PDB file of N, CA, C and O in Angstrom:
ATOM      1  N   MET A  12      84.072  92.132 -49.100  1.00  0.00           N
ATOM      2  CA  MET A  12      82.511  91.365 -49.611  1.00  0.00           C
ATOM      3  C   MET A  12      82.222  89.994 -49.844  1.00  0.00           C
ATOM      4  O   MET A  12      81.381  89.822 -50.090  1.00  0.00           O
ATOM      5  N   VAL A  13      83.320  88.600 -48.588  1.00  0.00           N
ATOM      6  CA  VAL A  13      82.343  87.909 -48.054  1.00  0.00           C
ATOM      7  C   VAL A  13      80.602  88.157 -47.490  1.00  0.00           C
ATOM      8  O   VAL A  13      79.800  87.639 -47.357  1.00  0.00           O
ATOM      9  N   ASP A  14      81.206  89.403 -47.195  1.00  0.00           N
ATOM     10  CA  ASP A  14      79.720  89.479 -45.929  1.00  0.00           C
ATOM     11  C   ASP A  14      78.350  89.783 -46.818  1.00  0.00           C
ATOM     12  O   ASP A  14      77.350  89.514 -46.926  1.00  0.00           O
ATOM     13  N   ILE A  15      78.531  90.807 -48.046  1.00  0.00           N
ATOM     14  CA  ILE A  15      78.151  90.574 -48.936  1.00  0.00           C
ATOM     15  C   ILE A  15      77.041  89.428 -49.419  1.00  0.00           C
ATOM     16  O   ILE A  15      75.806  89.412 -49.426  1.00  0.00           O
ATOM     17  N   ILE A  16      78.151  88.667 -49.909  1.00  0.00           N
ATOM     18  CA  ILE A  16      77.698  87.049 -50.409  1.00  0.00           C
ATOM     19  C   ILE A  16      76.461  86.513 -49.503  1.00  0.00           C
ATOM     20  O   ILE A  16      75.691  85.925 -49.637  1.00  0.00           O
ATOM     21  N   ILE A  17      76.777  86.369 -47.919  1.00  0.00           N
ATOM     22  CA  ILE A  17      75.893  85.569 -47.242  1.00  0.00           C
ATOM     23  C   ILE A  17      74.615  86.568 -46.819  1.00  0.00           C
ATOM     24  O   ILE A  17      73.772  85.691 -46.340  1.00  0.00           O
ATOM     25  N   ILE A  18      74.712  87.802 -47.081  1.00  0.00           N
ATOM     26  CA  ILE A  18      73.828  88.653 -46.730  1.00  0.00           C
ATOM     27  C   ILE A  18      72.689  88.122 -48.056  1.00  0.00           C
ATOM     28  O   ILE A  18      71.414  88.245 -47.637  1.00  0.00           O
ATOM     29  N   ALA A  19      73.081  88.227 -49.127  1.00  0.00           N
ATOM     30  CA  ALA A  19      72.435  87.665 -50.450  1.00  0.00           C
ATOM     31  C   ALA A  19      71.855  86.325 -50.303  1.00  0.00           C
ATOM     32  O   ALA A  19      71.333  86.164 -50.550  1.00  0.00           O
ATOM     33  N   ILE A  20      72.527  85.534 -49.768  1.00  0.00           N
ATOM     34  CA  ILE A  20      72.305  84.149 -49.749  1.00  0.00           C
ATOM     35  C   ILE A  20      70.885  83.935 -48.557  1.00  0.00           C
ATOM     36  O   ILE A  20      69.809  83.544 -48.588  1.00  0.00           O
ATOM     37  N   ILE A  21      71.226  84.673 -47.473  1.00  0.00           N
ATOM     38  CA  ILE A  21      70.500  85.081 -46.366  1.00  0.00           C
ATOM     39  C   ILE A  21      68.610  85.179 -46.852  1.00  0.00           C
ATOM     40  O   ILE A  21      67.855  84.992 -46.669  1.00  0.00           O
ATOM     41  N   ALA A  22      69.316  86.488 -47.109  1.00  0.00           N
ATOM     42  CA  ALA A  22      68.118  87.257 -47.882  1.00  0.00           C
ATOM     43  C   ALA A  22      67.241  86.881 -48.798  1.00  0.00           C
ATOM     44  O   ALA A  22      65.834  86.382 -49.121  1.00  0.00           O
ATOM     45  N   THR A  23      67.801  85.929 -49.773  1.00  0.00           N
ATOM     46  CA  THR A  23      66.947  84.746 -50.752  1.00  0.00           C
ATOM     47  C   THR A  23      66.690  83.448 -50.547  1.00  0.00           C
ATOM     48  O   THR A  23      65.296  83.481 -50.359  1.00  0.00           O
ATOM     49  N   ALA A  24      67.210  83.088 -49.302  1.00  0.00           N
ATOM     50  CA  ALA A  24      66.516  82.259 -48.896  1.00  0.00           C
ATOM     51  C   ALA A  24      65.315  82.226 -47.574  1.00  0.00           C
ATOM     52  O   ALA A  24      64.128  81.816 -47.848  1.00  0.00           O
ATOM     53  N   ALA A  25      65.168  83.599 -47.154  1.00  0.00           N
ATOM     54  CA  ALA A  25      63.898  84.182 -46.151  1.00  0.00           C
ATOM     55  C   ALA A  25      62.971  84.802 -47.501  1.00  0.00           C
ATOM     56  O   ALA A  25      61.618  84.283 -47.693  1.00  0.00           O
ATOM     57  N   PHE A  26      63.546  85.258 -48.752  1.00  0.00           N
ATOM     58  CA  PHE A  26      62.676  85.155 -49.935  1.00  0.00           C
ATOM     59  C   PHE A  26      61.818  84.297 -50.109  1.00  0.00           C
ATOM     60  O   PHE A  26      60.555  84.686 -50.190  1.00  0.00           O
ATOM     61  N   PHE A  27      62.514  82.844 -50.446  1.00  0.00           N
ATOM     62  CA  PHE A  27      61.719  81.606 -50.825  1.00  0.00           C
ATOM     63  C   PHE A  27      61.039  81.618 -49.631  1.00  0.00           C
ATOM     64  O   PHE A  27      59.614  80.615 -49.990  1.00  0.00           O
ATOM     65  N   ILE A  28      61.219  81.486 -48.818  1.00  0.00           N
ATOM     66  CA  ILE A  28      60.311  81.221 -47.190  1.00  0.00           C
ATOM     67  C   ILE A  28      58.941  81.670 -47.504  1.00  0.00           C
ATOM     68  O   ILE A  28      57.864  81.315 -46.948  1.00  0.00           O
ATOM     69  N   LEU A  29      59.486  82.597 -47.194  1.00  0.00           N
ATOM     70  CA  LEU A  29      58.151  83.785 -47.056  1.00  0.00           C
ATOM     71  C   LEU A  29      57.501  83.248 -48.336  1.00  0.00           C
ATOM     72  O   LEU A  29      56.127  83.275 -48.300  1.00  0.00           O
ATOM     73  N   ARG A  30      57.238  83.561 -49.448  1.00  0.00           N
ATOM     74  CA  ARG A  30      56.412  83.130 -50.630  1.00  0.00           C
ATOM     75  C   ARG A  30      56.088  82.230 -50.560  1.00  0.00           C
ATOM     76  O   ARG A  30      54.494  81.959 -50.848  1.00  0.00           O
ATOM     77  N   SER A  31      56.676  81.194 -50.229  1.00  0.00           N
ATOM     78  CA  SER A  31      55.969  79.513 -49.840  1.00  0.00           C
ATOM     79  C   SER A  31      54.807  79.153 -48.899  1.00  0.00           C
ATOM     80  O   SER A  31      53.763  79.255 -49.241  1.00  0.00           O
ATOM     81  N   GLN A  32      55.401  80.640 -48.006  1.00  0.00           N
ATOM     82  CA  GLN A  32      54.118  80.743 -46.820  1.00  0.00           C
ATOM     83  C   GLN A  32      52.863  81.480 -47.188  1.00  0.00           C
ATOM     84  O   GLN A  32      51.821  80.933 -47.103  1.00  0.00           O
ATOM     85  N   LEU A  33      53.205  82.502 -47.940  1.00  0.00           N
ATOM     86  CA  LEU A  33      52.212  83.160 -48.386  1.00  0.00           C
ATOM     87  C   LEU A  33      51.261  82.884 -49.595  1.00  0.00           C
ATOM     88  O   LEU A  33      49.883  82.747 -49.877  1.00  0.00           O
ATOM     89  N   LYS A  34      52.125  81.648 -50.079  1.00  0.00           N
ATOM     90  CA  LYS A  34      51.216  80.523 -51.257  1.00  0.00           C
ATOM     91  C   LYS A  34      50.643  79.888 -50.455  1.00  0.00           C
ATOM     92  O   LYS A  34      48.969  79.432 -50.941  1.00  0.00           O
ATOM     93  N   LYS A  35      50.533  79.387 -49.317  1.00  0.00           N
ATOM     94  CA  LYS A  35      49.839  78.490 -48.545  1.00  0.00           C
ATOM     95  C   LYS A  35      48.556  79.522 -47.875  1.00  0.00           C
ATOM     96  O   LYS A  35      47.358  79.172 -48.358  1.00  0.00           O
ATOM     97  N   LEU A  36      48.960  80.099 -47.236  1.00  0.00           N
ATOM     98  CA  LEU A  36      47.872  81.116 -47.536  1.00  0.00           C
ATOM     99  C   LEU A  36      46.704  81.809 -48.033  1.00  0.00           C
ATOM    100  O   LEU A  36      45.421  81.870 -47.934  1.00  0.00           O
ATOM    101  N   ARG A  37      47.007  81.972 -49.342  1.00  0.00           N
ATOM    102  CA  ARG A  37      46.414  82.520 -50.210  1.00  0.00           C
ATOM    103  C   ARG A  37      45.578  81.125 -51.044  1.00  0.00           C
ATOM    104  O   ARG A  37      44.377  81.376 -50.913  1.00  0.00           O
ATOM    105  N   ARG A  38      46.211  80.082 -50.422  1.00  0.00           N
ATOM    106  CA  ARG A  38      45.234  78.727 -50.913  1.00  0.00           C
ATOM    107  C   ARG A  38      43.878  78.018 -49.839  1.00  0.00           C
ATOM    108  O   ARG A  38      43.411  77.331 -50.079  1.00  0.00           O
ATOM    109  N   GLY A  39      44.245  79.256 -48.560  1.00  0.00           N
ATOM    110  CA  GLY A  39      43.858  78.499 -46.959  1.00  0.00           C
ATOM    111  C   GLY A  39      44.185  77.664 -46.882  1.00  0.00           C
ATOM    112  O   GLY A  39      43.349  77.183 -45.594  1.00  0.00           O
ATOM    113  N   GLN A  40      45.575  77.604 -47.138  1.00  0.00           N
ATOM    114  CA  GLN A  40      45.818  76.169 -45.692  1.00  0.00           C
ATOM    115  C   GLN A  40      46.610  77.170 -44.682  1.00  0.00           C
ATOM    116  O   GLN A  40      46.725  78.751 -44.340  1.00  0.00           O
ATOM    117  N   CYS A  41      46.724  76.729 -43.604  1.00  0.00           N
ATOM    118  CA  CYS A  41      48.105  77.342 -43.035  1.00  0.00           C
ATOM    119  C   CYS A  41      49.142  77.147 -42.959  1.00  0.00           C
ATOM    120  O   CYS A  41      49.787  76.045 -44.000  1.00  0.00           O
ATOM    121  N   SER A  42      49.936  78.211 -42.494  1.00  0.00           N
ATOM    122  CA  SER A  42      51.398  78.141 -42.537  1.00  0.00           C
ATOM    123  C   SER A  42      51.972  77.223 -41.930  1.00  0.00           C
ATOM    124  O   SER A  42      53.523  77.361 -42.007  1.00  0.00           O
ATOM    125  N   GLY A  43      51.443  76.376 -41.339  1.00  0.00           N
ATOM    126  CA  GLY A  43      52.044  75.820 -40.149  1.00  0.00           C
ATOM    127  C   GLY A  43      52.618  76.099 -38.504  1.00  0.00           C
ATOM    128  O   GLY A  43      52.113  76.967 -38.348  1.00  0.00           O
ATOM    129  N   GLY A  44      52.680  75.222 -37.571  1.00  0.00           N
ATOM    130  CA  GLY A  44      52.344  76.047 -36.216  1.00  0.00           C
ATOM    131  C   GLY A  44      51.429  75.065 -35.220  1.00  0.00           C
ATOM    132  O   GLY A  44      51.310  75.614 -33.954  1.00  0.00           O
ATOM    133  N   CYS A  45      50.644  75.256 -36.043  1.00  0.00           N
ATOM    134  CA  CYS A  45      49.121  74.783 -35.606  1.00  0.00           C
ATOM    135  C   CYS A  45      49.214  73.489 -35.019  1.00  0.00           C
ATOM    136  O   CYS A  45      48.787  73.082 -35.382  1.00  0.00           O
ATOM    137  N   PRO A  46      48.981  73.648 -33.365  1.00  0.00           N
ATOM    138  CA  PRO A  46      48.732  72.349 -32.670  1.00  0.00           C
ATOM    139  C   PRO A  46      47.313  71.130 -33.338  1.00  0.00           C
ATOM    140  O   PRO A  46      46.581  72.032 -33.004  1.00  0.00           O
ATOM    141  N   GLY A  47      47.374  70.163 -33.819  1.00  0.00           N
ATOM    142  CA  GLY A  47      46.037  69.362 -34.021  1.00  0.00           C
ATOM    143  C   GLY A  47      45.760  70.205 -35.669  1.00  0.00           C
ATOM    144  O   GLY A  47      44.610  69.647 -36.079  1.00  0.00           O
ATOM    145  N   CYS A  48      46.564  71.328 -36.340  1.00  0.00           N
ATOM    146  CA  CYS A  48      46.236  71.794 -37.295  1.00  0.00           C
ATOM    147  C   CYS A  48      46.277  70.406 -38.962  1.00  0.00           C
ATOM    148  O   CYS A  48      47.854  70.195 -38.743  1.00  0.00           O
ATOM    149  N   GLN A  49      45.156  70.487 -39.866  1.00  0.00           N
ATOM    150  CA  GLN A  49      45.907  68.880 -40.472  1.00  0.00           C
ATOM    151  C   GLN A  49      46.286  69.698 -41.668  1.00  0.00           C
ATOM    152  O   GLN A  49      46.251  69.412 -43.170  1.00  0.00           O
ATOM    153  N   GLY A  50      46.334  71.356 -41.820  1.00  0.00           N
ATOM    154  CA  GLY A  50      46.459  71.928 -43.162  1.00  0.00           C
ATOM    155  C   GLY A  50      46.008  72.975 -43.196  1.00  0.00           C
ATOM    156  O   GLY A  50      45.996  73.702 -44.582  1.00  0.00           O
ATOM    157  N   SER A  51      44.670  72.673 -43.210  1.00  0.00           N
ATOM    158  CA  SER A  51      43.275  73.469 -43.428  1.00  0.00           C
ATOM    159  C   SER A  51      43.007  74.641 -41.932  1.00  0.00           C
ATOM    160  O   SER A  51      42.133  73.837 -41.200  1.00  0.00           O
ATOM    161  N   CYS A  52      43.134  75.940 -42.271  1.00  0.00           N
ATOM    162  CA  CYS A  52      42.429  76.718 -41.162  1.00  0.00           C
ATOM    163  C   CYS A  52      41.093  76.504 -41.001  1.00  0.00           C
ATOM    164  O   CYS A  52      40.340  76.452 -40.129  1.00  0.00           O
ATOM    165  N   GLY A  53      40.302  76.146 -41.874  1.00  0.00           N
ATOM    166  CA  GLY A  53      38.806  76.092 -41.993  1.00  0.00           C
ATOM    167  C   GLY A  53      38.488  74.954 -41.263  1.00  0.00           C
ATOM    168  O   GLY A  53      37.360  74.433 -40.095  1.00  0.00           O
ATOM    169  N   GLY A  54      39.516  73.742 -41.462  1.00  0.00           N
ATOM    170  CA  GLY A  54      38.925  72.382 -40.820  1.00  0.00           C
ATOM    171  C   GLY A  54      39.557  72.217 -39.066  1.00  0.00           C
ATOM    172  O   GLY A  54      38.832  71.461 -38.872  1.00  0.00           O
ATOM    173  N   CYS A  55      40.157  73.347 -38.927  1.00  0.00           N
ATOM    174  CA  CYS A  55      40.490  73.436 -37.380  1.00  0.00           C
ATOM    175  C   CYS A  55      40.406  74.274 -36.794  1.00  0.00           C
ATOM    176  O   CYS A  55      40.552  75.034 -36.026  1.00  0.00           O
ATOM    177  N   ALA A  56      39.206  75.152 -37.185  1.00  0.00           N
ATOM    178  CA  ALA A  56      38.231  76.414 -36.708  1.00  0.00           C
ATOM    179  C   ALA A  56      39.677  77.370 -36.684  1.00  0.00           C
ATOM    180  O   ALA A  56      39.463  78.212 -35.713  1.00  0.00           O
ATOM    181  N   GLY A  57      40.472  77.761 -36.953  1.00  0.00           N
ATOM    182  CA  GLY A  57      41.749  78.572 -36.890  1.00  0.00           C
ATOM    183  C   GLY A  57      42.859  78.441 -36.242  1.00  0.00           C
ATOM    184  O   GLY A  57      42.529  77.878 -35.638  1.00  0.00           O
ATOM    185  N   CYS A  58      43.393  79.150 -36.205  1.00  0.00           N
ATOM    186  CA  CYS A  58      44.868  78.773 -35.620  1.00  0.00           C
ATOM    187  C   CYS A  58      44.688  79.618 -34.536  1.00  0.00           C
ATOM    188  O   CYS A  58      45.217  78.720 -33.236  1.00  0.00           O
ATOM    189  N   GLY A  59      43.905  80.532 -33.942  1.00  0.00           N
ATOM    190  CA  GLY A  59      43.356  81.268 -32.906  1.00  0.00           C
ATOM    191  C   GLY A  59      43.409  80.082 -32.399  1.00  0.00           C
ATOM    192  O   GLY A  59      44.065  80.490 -31.128  1.00  0.00           O
ATOM    193  N   ALA A  60      42.232  79.946 -32.392  1.00  0.00           N
ATOM    194  CA  ALA A  60      41.381  78.839 -31.814  1.00  0.00           C
ATOM    195  C   ALA A  60      42.085  77.946 -30.920  1.00  0.00           C
ATOM    196  O   ALA A  60      41.820  77.456 -30.136  1.00  0.00           O
ATOM    197  N   ALA A  61      42.538  77.190 -31.496  1.00  0.00           N
ATOM    198  CA  ALA A  61      43.795  76.112 -31.589  1.00  0.00           C
ATOM    199  C   ALA A  61      45.049  76.434 -30.417  1.00  0.00           C
ATOM    200  O   ALA A  61      44.787  75.799 -29.026  1.00  0.00           O
ATOM    201  N   GLN A  62      45.545  77.934 -30.736  1.00  0.00           N
ATOM    202  CA  GLN A  62      46.019  78.044 -29.515  1.00  0.00           C
ATOM    203  C   GLN A  62      45.856  78.650 -27.930  1.00  0.00           C
ATOM    204  O   GLN A  62      46.623  79.227 -27.361  1.00  0.00           O
ATOM    205  N   GLU A  63      44.303  79.203 -28.092  1.00  0.00           N
ATOM    206  CA  GLU A  63      43.366  79.688 -27.004  1.00  0.00           C
ATOM    207  C   GLU A  63      42.902  78.227 -25.792  1.00  0.00           C
ATOM    208  O   GLU A  63      42.620  78.600 -25.099  1.00  0.00           O
ATOM    209  N   LYS A  64      43.422  77.159 -25.853  1.00  0.00           N
ATOM    210  CA  LYS A  64      43.157  76.203 -25.024  1.00  0.00           C
ATOM    211  C   LYS A  64      43.693  76.306 -23.956  1.00  0.00           C
ATOM    212  O   LYS A  64      45.002  76.296 -24.228  1.00  0.00           O
ATOM    213  N   PRO A  65      43.116  76.250 -22.842  1.00  0.00           N
ATOM    214  CA  PRO A  65      44.375  76.480 -21.724  1.00  0.00           C
ATOM    215  C   PRO A  65      45.146  75.098 -21.356  1.00  0.00           C
ATOM    216  O   PRO A  65      44.757  74.130 -21.805  1.00  0.00           O
ATOM    217  N   SER A  66      46.765  75.424 -20.865  1.00  0.00           N
ATOM    218  CA  SER A  66      47.536  74.433 -20.697  1.00  0.00           C
ATOM    219  C   SER A  66      46.578  73.087 -19.678  1.00  0.00           C
ATOM    220  O   SER A  66      46.214  73.906 -18.921  1.00  0.00           O
ATOM    221  N   GLU A  67      47.336  72.087 -19.623  1.00  0.00           N
ATOM    222  CA  GLU A  67      46.980  70.983 -18.470  1.00  0.00           C
ATOM    223  C   GLU A  67      47.930  70.727 -17.196  1.00  0.00           C
ATOM    224  O   GLU A  67      48.073  69.456 -16.665  1.00  0.00           O
ATOM    225  N   ASN A  68      48.744  71.808 -17.237  1.00  0.00           N
ATOM    226  CA  ASN A  68      50.238  71.405 -16.363  1.00  0.00           C
ATOM    227  C   ASN A  68      49.439  71.782 -15.088  1.00  0.00           C
ATOM    228  O   ASN A  68      48.795  72.414 -14.701  1.00  0.00           O
TER     229      ASN A  68
END
């Protein structure tokens, strides 16, 4: 019974996280994680372009 409650709590948390990320994407904002992106993929030429930069190591 405890397992079902834990799974339900995790599923609920995942639902709300996914819902908030989808809302951001629908508004044209990045869902996060882009280096140098201030929340609008249009302003930083897309998250993919920011991630393709070669590293300076």
